[in-house]
XYZ file of C-alpha atoms in Angstrom:
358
model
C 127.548 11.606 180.223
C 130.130 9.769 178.860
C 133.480 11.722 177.641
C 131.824 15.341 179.329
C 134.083 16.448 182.121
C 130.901 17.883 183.878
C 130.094 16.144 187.406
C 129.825 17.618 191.060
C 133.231 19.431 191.903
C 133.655 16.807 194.991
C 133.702 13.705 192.814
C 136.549 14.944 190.653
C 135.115 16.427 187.401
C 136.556 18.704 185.552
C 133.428 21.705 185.292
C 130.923 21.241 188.069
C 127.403 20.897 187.041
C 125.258 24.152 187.977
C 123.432 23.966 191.587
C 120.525 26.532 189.599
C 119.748 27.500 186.674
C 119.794 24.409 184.713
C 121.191 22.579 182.023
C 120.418 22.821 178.310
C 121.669 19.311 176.245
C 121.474 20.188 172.728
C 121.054 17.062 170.411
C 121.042 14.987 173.833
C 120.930 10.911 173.405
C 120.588 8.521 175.735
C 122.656 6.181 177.484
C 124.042 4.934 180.596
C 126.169 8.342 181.458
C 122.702 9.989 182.006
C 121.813 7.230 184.469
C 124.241 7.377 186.475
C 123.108 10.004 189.176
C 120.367 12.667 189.543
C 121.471 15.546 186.831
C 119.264 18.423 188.235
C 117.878 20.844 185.840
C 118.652 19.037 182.977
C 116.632 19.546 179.651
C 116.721 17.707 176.606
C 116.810 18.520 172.894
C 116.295 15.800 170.243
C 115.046 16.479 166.790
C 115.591 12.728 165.976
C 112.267 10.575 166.830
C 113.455 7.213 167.686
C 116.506 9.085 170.174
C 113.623 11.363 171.369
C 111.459 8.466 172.060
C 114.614 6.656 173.946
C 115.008 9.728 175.899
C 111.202 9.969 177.150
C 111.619 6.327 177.711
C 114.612 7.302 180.292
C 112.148 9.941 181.804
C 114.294 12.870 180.835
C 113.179 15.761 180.364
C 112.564 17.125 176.601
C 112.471 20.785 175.658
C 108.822 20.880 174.546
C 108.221 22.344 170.991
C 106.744 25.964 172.239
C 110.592 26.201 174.467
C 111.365 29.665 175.141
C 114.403 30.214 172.894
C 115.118 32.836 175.037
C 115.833 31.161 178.467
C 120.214 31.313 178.612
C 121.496 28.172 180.810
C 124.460 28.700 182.956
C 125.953 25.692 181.162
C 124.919 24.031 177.279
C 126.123 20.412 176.457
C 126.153 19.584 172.968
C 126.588 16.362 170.561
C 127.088 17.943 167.248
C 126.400 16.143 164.304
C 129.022 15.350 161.182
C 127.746 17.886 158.198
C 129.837 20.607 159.256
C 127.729 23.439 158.353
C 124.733 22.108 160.713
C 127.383 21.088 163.256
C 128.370 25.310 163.135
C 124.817 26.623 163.469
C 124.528 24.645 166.254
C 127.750 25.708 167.817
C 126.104 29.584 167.295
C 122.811 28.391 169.041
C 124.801 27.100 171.932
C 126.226 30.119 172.373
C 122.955 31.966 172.047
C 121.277 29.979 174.485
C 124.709 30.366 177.164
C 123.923 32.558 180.165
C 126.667 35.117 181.110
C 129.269 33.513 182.875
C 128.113 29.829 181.546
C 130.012 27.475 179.408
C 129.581 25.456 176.315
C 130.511 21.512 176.196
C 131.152 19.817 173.223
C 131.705 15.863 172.331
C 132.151 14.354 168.883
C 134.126 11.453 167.883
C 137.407 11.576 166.260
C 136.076 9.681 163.251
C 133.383 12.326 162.789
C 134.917 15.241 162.696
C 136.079 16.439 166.182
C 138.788 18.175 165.434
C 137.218 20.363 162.935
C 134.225 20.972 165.874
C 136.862 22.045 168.247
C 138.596 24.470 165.694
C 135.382 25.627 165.035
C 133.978 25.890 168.495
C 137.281 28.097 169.796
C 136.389 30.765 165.963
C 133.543 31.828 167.490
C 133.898 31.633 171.497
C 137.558 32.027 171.802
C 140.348 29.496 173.521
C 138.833 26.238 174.780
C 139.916 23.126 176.185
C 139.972 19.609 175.525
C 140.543 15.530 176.440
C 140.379 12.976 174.595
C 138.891 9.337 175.977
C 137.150 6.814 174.117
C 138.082 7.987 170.768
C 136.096 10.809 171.279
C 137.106 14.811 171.796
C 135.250 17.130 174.760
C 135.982 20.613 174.757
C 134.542 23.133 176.058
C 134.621 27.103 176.671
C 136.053 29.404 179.155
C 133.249 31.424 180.725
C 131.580 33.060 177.969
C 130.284 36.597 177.881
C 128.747 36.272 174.336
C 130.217 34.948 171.001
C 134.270 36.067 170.859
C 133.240 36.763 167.244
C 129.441 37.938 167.292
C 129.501 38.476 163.161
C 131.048 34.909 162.785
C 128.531 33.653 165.027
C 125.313 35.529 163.407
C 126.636 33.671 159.871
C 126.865 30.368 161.090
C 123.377 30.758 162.768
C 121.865 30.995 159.672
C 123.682 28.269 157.896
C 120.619 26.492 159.263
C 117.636 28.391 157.784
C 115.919 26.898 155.111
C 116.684 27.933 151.321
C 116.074 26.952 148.025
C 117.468 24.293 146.098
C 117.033 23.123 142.697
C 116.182 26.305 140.801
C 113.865 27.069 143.687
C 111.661 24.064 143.166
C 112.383 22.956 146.730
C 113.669 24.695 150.008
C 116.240 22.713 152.158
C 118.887 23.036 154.940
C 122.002 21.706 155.880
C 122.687 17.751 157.481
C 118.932 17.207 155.995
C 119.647 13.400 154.073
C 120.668 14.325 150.521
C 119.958 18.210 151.625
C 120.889 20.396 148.566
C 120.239 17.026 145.419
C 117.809 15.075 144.731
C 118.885 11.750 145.829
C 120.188 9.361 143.062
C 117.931 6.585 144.763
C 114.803 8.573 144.967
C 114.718 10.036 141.376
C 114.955 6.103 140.399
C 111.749 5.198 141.741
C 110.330 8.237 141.254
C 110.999 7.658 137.599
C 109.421 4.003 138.045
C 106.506 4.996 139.703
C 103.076 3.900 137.850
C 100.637 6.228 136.758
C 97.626 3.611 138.213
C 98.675 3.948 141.752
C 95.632 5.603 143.339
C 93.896 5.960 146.914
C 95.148 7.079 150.456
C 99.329 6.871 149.795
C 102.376 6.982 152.359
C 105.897 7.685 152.315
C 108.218 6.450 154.749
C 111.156 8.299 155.718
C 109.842 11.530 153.318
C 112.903 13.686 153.902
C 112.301 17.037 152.895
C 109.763 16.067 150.409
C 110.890 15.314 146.740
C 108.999 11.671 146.703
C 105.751 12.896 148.115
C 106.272 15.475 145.441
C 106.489 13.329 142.678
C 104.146 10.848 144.121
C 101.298 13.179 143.634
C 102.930 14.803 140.017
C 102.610 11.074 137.901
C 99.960 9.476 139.950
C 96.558 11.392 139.568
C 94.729 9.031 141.155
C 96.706 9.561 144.915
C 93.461 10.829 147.003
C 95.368 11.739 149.953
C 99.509 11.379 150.986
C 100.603 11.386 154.489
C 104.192 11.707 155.013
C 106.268 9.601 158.251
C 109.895 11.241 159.018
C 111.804 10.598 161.546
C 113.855 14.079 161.547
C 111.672 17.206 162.327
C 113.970 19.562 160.638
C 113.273 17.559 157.491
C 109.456 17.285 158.179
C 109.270 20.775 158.532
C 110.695 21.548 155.213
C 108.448 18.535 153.411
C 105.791 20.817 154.968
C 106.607 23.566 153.431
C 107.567 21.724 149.736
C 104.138 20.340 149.609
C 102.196 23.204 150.638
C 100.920 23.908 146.956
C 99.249 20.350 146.937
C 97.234 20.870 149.804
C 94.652 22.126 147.869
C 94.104 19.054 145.757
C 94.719 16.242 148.540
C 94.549 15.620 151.799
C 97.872 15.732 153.471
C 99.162 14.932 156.575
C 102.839 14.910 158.346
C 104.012 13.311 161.028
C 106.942 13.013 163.166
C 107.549 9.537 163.668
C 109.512 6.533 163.838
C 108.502 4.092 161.209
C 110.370 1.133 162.519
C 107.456 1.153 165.628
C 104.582 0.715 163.369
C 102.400 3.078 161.616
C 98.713 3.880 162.898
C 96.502 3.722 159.855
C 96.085 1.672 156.639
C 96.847 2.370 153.358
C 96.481 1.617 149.244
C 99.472 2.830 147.975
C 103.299 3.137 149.761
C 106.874 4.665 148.783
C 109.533 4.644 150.287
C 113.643 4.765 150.149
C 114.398 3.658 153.639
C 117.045 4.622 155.498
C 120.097 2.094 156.335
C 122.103 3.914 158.622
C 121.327 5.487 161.746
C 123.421 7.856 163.438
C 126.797 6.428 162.381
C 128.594 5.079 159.118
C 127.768 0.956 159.526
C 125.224 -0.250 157.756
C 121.753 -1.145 159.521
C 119.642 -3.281 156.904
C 117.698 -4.267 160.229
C 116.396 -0.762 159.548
C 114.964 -1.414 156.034
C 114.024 -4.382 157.033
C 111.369 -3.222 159.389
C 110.165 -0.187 157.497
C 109.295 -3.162 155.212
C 107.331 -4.898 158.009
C 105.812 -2.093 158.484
C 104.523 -1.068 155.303
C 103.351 -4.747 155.160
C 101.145 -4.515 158.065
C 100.237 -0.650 156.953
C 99.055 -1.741 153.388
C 95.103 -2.973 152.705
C 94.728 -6.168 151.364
C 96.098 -5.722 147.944
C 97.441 -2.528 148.167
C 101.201 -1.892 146.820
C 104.390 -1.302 148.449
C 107.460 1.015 146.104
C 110.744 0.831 147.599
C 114.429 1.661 146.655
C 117.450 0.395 147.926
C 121.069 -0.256 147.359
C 121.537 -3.568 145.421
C 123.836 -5.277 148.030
C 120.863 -4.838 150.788
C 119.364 -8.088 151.559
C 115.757 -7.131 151.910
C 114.358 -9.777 149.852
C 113.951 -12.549 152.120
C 111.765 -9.916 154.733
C 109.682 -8.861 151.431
C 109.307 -12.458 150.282
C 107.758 -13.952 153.887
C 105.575 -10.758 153.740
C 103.799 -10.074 150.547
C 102.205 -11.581 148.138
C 103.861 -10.543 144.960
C 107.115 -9.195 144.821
C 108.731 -7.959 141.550
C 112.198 -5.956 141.254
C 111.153 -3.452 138.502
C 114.764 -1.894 137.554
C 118.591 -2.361 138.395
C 120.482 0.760 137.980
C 123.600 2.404 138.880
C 123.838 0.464 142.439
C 120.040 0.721 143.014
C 116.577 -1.898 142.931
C 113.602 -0.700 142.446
C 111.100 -3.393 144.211
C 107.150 -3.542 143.727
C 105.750 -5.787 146.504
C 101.866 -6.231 146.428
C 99.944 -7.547 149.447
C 97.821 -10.688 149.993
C 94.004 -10.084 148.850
C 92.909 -12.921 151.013
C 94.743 -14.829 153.861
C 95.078 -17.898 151.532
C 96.885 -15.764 148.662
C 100.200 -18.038 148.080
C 102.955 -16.053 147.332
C 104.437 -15.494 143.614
C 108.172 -16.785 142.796
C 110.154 -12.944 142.398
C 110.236 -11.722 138.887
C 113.410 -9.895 137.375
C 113.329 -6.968 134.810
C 114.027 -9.073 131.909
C 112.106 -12.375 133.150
C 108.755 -10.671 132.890
């Protein structure tokens, strides 16, 4: 594990890795540190699909969704994310989930925040230590015998629960993508969306709902919505958002990774892809194949929504793979796109109309 000081004791490291017990890695991704050796007792946790997948890949060992929340570990590695308020509760679970005696181990990069994680790690479980390597911070506990500050620790806990947002209309949680708004780029299309659509829908990349949501509020005609996210802290909050239209269509949720394909067929698709993935650069190569996707998703003359920034290039992939492809609106940074799929196999494709040109 790169920048963790944790190894056996005879080859040099800093904290020896636990001969029983095991090891809990909270937010654990892949990589060549975790091939390196046998890590005995390891188990990982990954709320993230495509890192979870990587990880299976690896043949690591996931936590499986029933994990006792009460087993302690004698030591608890963590990769905290950037939104500090997620990156806290997840300090506080840590500590929850330390055995008496055990240890806490935390890596973030400078860039992201690590300073702040270490300030915040030593609030709640007293002095730690640190290096710095690879433009990253580790630190880590002394041997803990609970949270230094148990009240602290209890608050930061529930910075993660889910709450309401908008005047109630939706509940959310912290380090979700636009967690506590409704997302500049998703209110666009939402306010583009047709009436007509109609039939078995999708969204890709459904966050904690608000698209599905308005999906089904202007299009009457939506038989049935299934919703593709990628983070299952957000999935389980769409799940909650669209309870009330469960009654009226059928709905289904899934935790996946759009970018490998989707598994059924459908009329109607929306979607405001993501274009980064776990860091800062962009990753159009993302959009990009949540297009292809929809593309081989969508019946033959079904209809694809999608918002992006402006400066993405995703018209060249929508172009090659659709019939008809129209950019409905331009505003404040954002395209709106309509992309329609072949009827037939000999449907030629239709030069791109621009609001304005139509």
């Amino acid at each position: 594990m790169e920048g963790l000081p944790v190894d056996d004791a005879s080859a040099g490291g800093l904290l020896s890795w636990p001969q029983a017990g095991g090891v809990l890695f909270l937010r654990a991704r892949d990589g060549w540190p975790l091939h390196q050796r046998a890590w005995p007792g390891l188990v990982c946790e990954q709320s993230f699909k495509p890192e979870a997948d990587a990880l299976q890949r690896s043949g690591l060992v996931l936590a499986a969704d029933d994990d006792d929340d009460e087993r302690r570990y004698p030591l608890v590695l963590v990769l905290p994310p950037r939104q500090r308020d997620e990156a806290r509760a997840l300090f506080a679970r840590a500590l929850a989930r330390c055995a008496p005696g055990g240890r806490v181990v935390a890596c973030m990069s400078n860039n992201e925040g690590a300073k702040s994680g270490e300030t915040d790690l030593a609030r709640i479980a007293g002095p730690v230590a640190s290096l710095s390597k690879h433009k990253c911070r580790v630190f880590w506990t002394a041997p803990l015998q609970g949270a230094a500050d148990a009240g602290l620790a209890a608050q930061w806990r529930a910075l993660d629960a889910p709450r309401p947002i908008l005047d109630g209309r939706f509940v959310s949680r912290p380090g979700v993508f636009a967690w506590d708004r409704i997302d500049a780029a998703s209110k666009l299309l939402a306010e583009h969306l047709p009436a007509d659509l109609s039939g078995h829908a999708a969204d890709l990349g459904a966050g904690y709902g608000f698209l599905a949501a308005e999906l089904l509020a202007r299009c009457p005609g939506i038989t049935a919505l299934d919703l593709y996210e990628a983070e299952a802290r957000a999935l389980e909050l769409a799940r909650h958002n669209l309870a009330g239209a469960g009654a009226r269509v059928a709905l289904g949720f899934h935790w996946h990774d759009v970018t490998a394909g989707l598994p059924q067929r459908f009329d109607v698709i929306v979607s405001n892809p993501p274009f980064h993935a776990q860091g800062r650069a962009d990753r159009p190569d993302i959009g990009r194949r949540f297009i292809a996707a929809a593309a081989s998703a969508l019946r033959p003359g079904g209809r694809l929504w999608l918002v992006a920034n402006r400066h993405l290039p995703y018209e060249a992939e929508l172009d090659a793979r659709f019939a008809h492809v129209r950019t409905v609106a331009q505003q404040h940074g954002f395209k709106v796109v309509e992309a329609v799929a072949a009827r037939s196999a000999g449907e030629s494709h239709e030069k791109r109309v621009k609001p304005g040109n139509r």
